Amino acid sequence: MPKASAICLVACLVASLGLLASGCKEDAPRLDERPLLLKGAGKAKVVVSTRIGRSRLHPCQQCHDKVSRTQDAGGKPSHPPLPLTNKHEGLQFDHYDGIGNCYRCHSAKNMDHLELMTGVTVTLDESHRVCGQCHGEKMRDWRYGAHGKSIGSWAKTRYRMTCVDCHQPHSPAIKPVVAMPAPPFPKGGIPKTGGH
Amino acid sequence: MACHDPCGCEAPNEPMTADQAPVDRHALGRRSFLKRIMTGAAAATTAAAGCGDLSLEQVLQRHYKELSPADKERVFARIKAQTKKRFRTDINLVDPAPIPDVTFAFAISLSVCNGNRACVHACVKENNQSRDPAMQYIKVIELNKGDLNLEKGDMYFEGQVPKKDKFYLPTQCNQCDNPPCVSVCPVGATWKEQDGIVVVDYDWCIGCRYCMAACPYEARRFNFTTPTLARHELNTNQGYLSNRVRPRGVVEKCHFCLHRTRQGAYPACAEACPTGARKFGNLADPTSDVAQIVKNKRVFVLKEELQTGPRVFYYFD
């Protein structure tokens, strides 16, 4: 009897491990395993800032109880493309033509996630991969540090802010701001008026 | 060592005026001559010792590079006490040494900078700069697109930015590798540190302003008056060679926030920049942002023909 129960236990373990592994695979499918950012030398590290837990409207189930987890056996969404209702009507669209199609970036299978053109689902923490599909040049600059702000410490861990930390994805141009006060004009100085 | 205090600068002259009257030295006896000399010297010492906040110890303080650790401790205690007396606040005064194998540089993306001046005001706050008269290390110059003629630039722009057909070029001390300001200093009060930062010893500066004339980037500022700073505006995290409260009559400038950067943090301007245009890092580390930018982007420096070797690189992308 103890032998049988041991076998049973091992079988259970194997089964659960298999489940776990498959679960992981499904959650975080990755196309390329290249290092995302240029790695720091020595003790230096570069880390991409995360989005999950920082977005007010994520996950969707805060408001929608059924919207994201319903799909039929074939993996197709069981609901029709959602018309914009009051909560999301405030969104400003000023990006490329066709930005009105939510499922170009949002995953129709699971609205909590994003989807690449290849059909690969990515989490909000990897939203830069969605942006990088079109903005390859900026993506390249961001990888090695020429674009995007780094915070933290130049010596230990640099936290690279991700695209949507600065750019609203639905209307990504940076809005004009009012400049902070100018230095006082010197007494007796002649202002530049453009002519004599 | 100059007396920087506004109150006492005239004081040493007063007893001396009597001595400066034409005196026939031969008519004086040895004793009365010595007596006069001694009185004059004593008066000068007393005046120096009682020169407002400037103590005799401060007058006799040696150059920063000659200070032993014990000397430093004493000097730092004195500065802390003086700041406490003036602002009724305890400060944390540090003096971090340059980190070996680190050489700092800035890279600024001119395509991204939108001229909002957040860096300017963060710098003023961080570095305890005088609020009135206002002193600012960073100048943001508004230039016409397609033109890098700094003479046509405007640093007094206001209102909504970025303006149409304009771009913005923030300038500050370039921490040159071949600094003209250092070679002209007659007393050695400014020098280049190992990590590339050009520093000023405010206790050694005599206020001659040669460095200001020599600097091709207009990066140095002079304290014509005692810097005014309210108690609540004081940044208590201070460095001896960086942002401690300066006296009147000395020159100061950007020092890449060395009290922060030598401890691993970013400079205040880079941290405040809302656009991410400012990149800071260790040029000696090939994986750092600045090293990668210098390697991959078409960078330029200001007034390259002067061969000053600036450490602030600009690029468009």
GROMACS .gro file of C-alpha atoms in nm, chain A residues 38-41 44 46 137-138 140-141 144-160 166 174-186 192, chain B residues 99 102 104 114-118 121 134 136 151 153 155-161 261 264-266 270-273 276 279-280 282 285 287-289 292-293 296-297 315 317:
model
   84
   38LEU     CA    1   2.186   4.642  -2.351
   39LYS     CA    2   2.310   4.482  -2.032
   40GLY     CA    3   2.507   4.693  -1.790
   41ALA     CA    4   2.871   4.616  -1.721
   44ALA     CA    5   2.526   4.793  -1.341
   46VAL     CA    6   1.915   4.799  -1.673
  137GLU     CA    7   1.422   5.300  -3.504
  138LYS     CA    8   1.302   5.442  -3.174
  140ARG     CA    9   1.668   5.054  -3.127
  141ASP     CA   10   1.756   5.388  -2.964
  144TYR     CA   11   2.078   5.124  -2.581
  145GLY     CA   12   1.967   5.438  -2.401
  146ALA     CA   13   1.948   5.721  -2.655
  147HIS     CA   14   1.571   5.751  -2.623
  148GLY     CA   15   1.360   5.740  -2.310
  149LYS     CA   16   1.432   5.848  -1.960
  150SER     CA   17   1.641   5.645  -1.715
  151ILE     CA   18   1.586   5.684  -1.343
  152GLY     CA   19   1.742   5.522  -1.040
  153SER     CA   20   2.120   5.514  -1.033
  154TRP     CA   21   2.367   5.545  -1.321
  155ALA     CA   22   2.602   5.313  -1.131
  156LYS     CA   23   2.378   5.033  -1.003
  157THR     CA   24   2.030   4.991  -1.148
  158ARG     CA   25   1.902   5.207  -1.430
  159TYR     CA   26   1.524   5.187  -1.461
  160ARG     CA   27   1.442   5.260  -1.821
  166CYS     CA   28   0.556   5.926  -2.143
  174ILE     CA   29   0.396   6.497  -2.629
  175LYS     CA   30   0.166   6.788  -2.553
  176PRO     CA   31   0.303   7.143  -2.536
  177VAL     CA   32   0.368   7.273  -2.185
  178VAL     CA   33   0.409   7.616  -2.034
  179ALA     CA   34   0.777   7.682  -1.973
  180MET     CA   35   0.888   7.751  -1.618
  181PRO     CA   36   0.984   8.113  -1.542
  182ALA     CA   37   1.259   8.269  -1.749
  183PRO     CA   38   1.570   8.411  -1.583
  184PRO     CA   39   1.532   8.781  -1.495
  185PHE     CA   40   1.624   9.005  -1.784
  186PRO     CA   41   1.939   9.201  -1.697
  192LYS     CA   42   1.596   9.114  -2.891
  295ILE     CA   43   3.524   5.708  -0.808
  298VAL     CA   44   3.460   5.670  -1.374
  300PHE     CA   45   3.121   6.156  -1.622
  310ASN     CA   46   1.110   7.101  -2.540
  311GLY     CA   47   1.248   7.396  -2.345
  312ASN     CA   48   1.031   7.360  -2.035
  313ARG     CA   49   1.315   7.470  -1.800
  314ALA     CA   50   1.240   7.204  -1.536
  317HIS     CA   51   1.472   7.520  -1.153
  330ALA     CA   52   1.859   8.491  -0.926
  332GLN     CA   53   2.107   7.979  -1.260
  347GLU     CA   54   2.398   8.466  -3.139
  349GLY     CA   55   1.935   8.247  -2.969
  351MET     CA   56   1.717   8.256  -2.341
  352TYR     CA   57   1.429   8.470  -2.212
  353PHE     CA   58   1.149   8.295  -2.400
  354GLU     CA   59   0.823   8.247  -2.214
  355GLY     CA   60   0.485   8.083  -2.252
  356GLN     CA   61   0.393   7.759  -2.423
  357VAL     CA   62   0.678   7.548  -2.554
  457THR     CA   63   2.661   6.160  -0.877
  460GLY     CA   64   2.547   5.682  -0.768
  461ALA     CA   65   2.251   5.913  -0.818
  462TYR     CA   66   2.164   6.114  -1.127
  466ALA     CA   67   1.860   6.486  -1.536
  467GLU     CA   68   1.626   6.357  -1.271
  468ALA     CA   69   1.388   6.651  -1.316
  469CYS     CA   70   1.380   6.646  -1.696
  472GLY     CA   71   1.413   6.235  -2.086
  475LYS     CA   72   2.136   6.139  -2.044
  476PHE     CA   73   2.403   6.110  -1.781
  478ASN     CA   74   3.000   5.701  -1.702
  481ASP     CA   75   3.173   5.217  -1.917
  483THR     CA   76   2.747   4.990  -2.180
  484SER     CA   77   2.640   5.321  -2.028
  485ASP     CA   78   2.383   5.536  -2.205
  488GLN     CA   79   2.648   5.419  -2.641
  489ILE     CA   80   2.514   5.752  -2.762
  492ASN     CA   81   2.608   5.530  -3.220
  493LYS     CA   82   2.477   5.883  -3.267
  511TYR     CA   83   2.261   6.500  -3.070
  513ASP     CA   84   1.755   6.184  -3.354
   0.00000   0.00000   0.00000
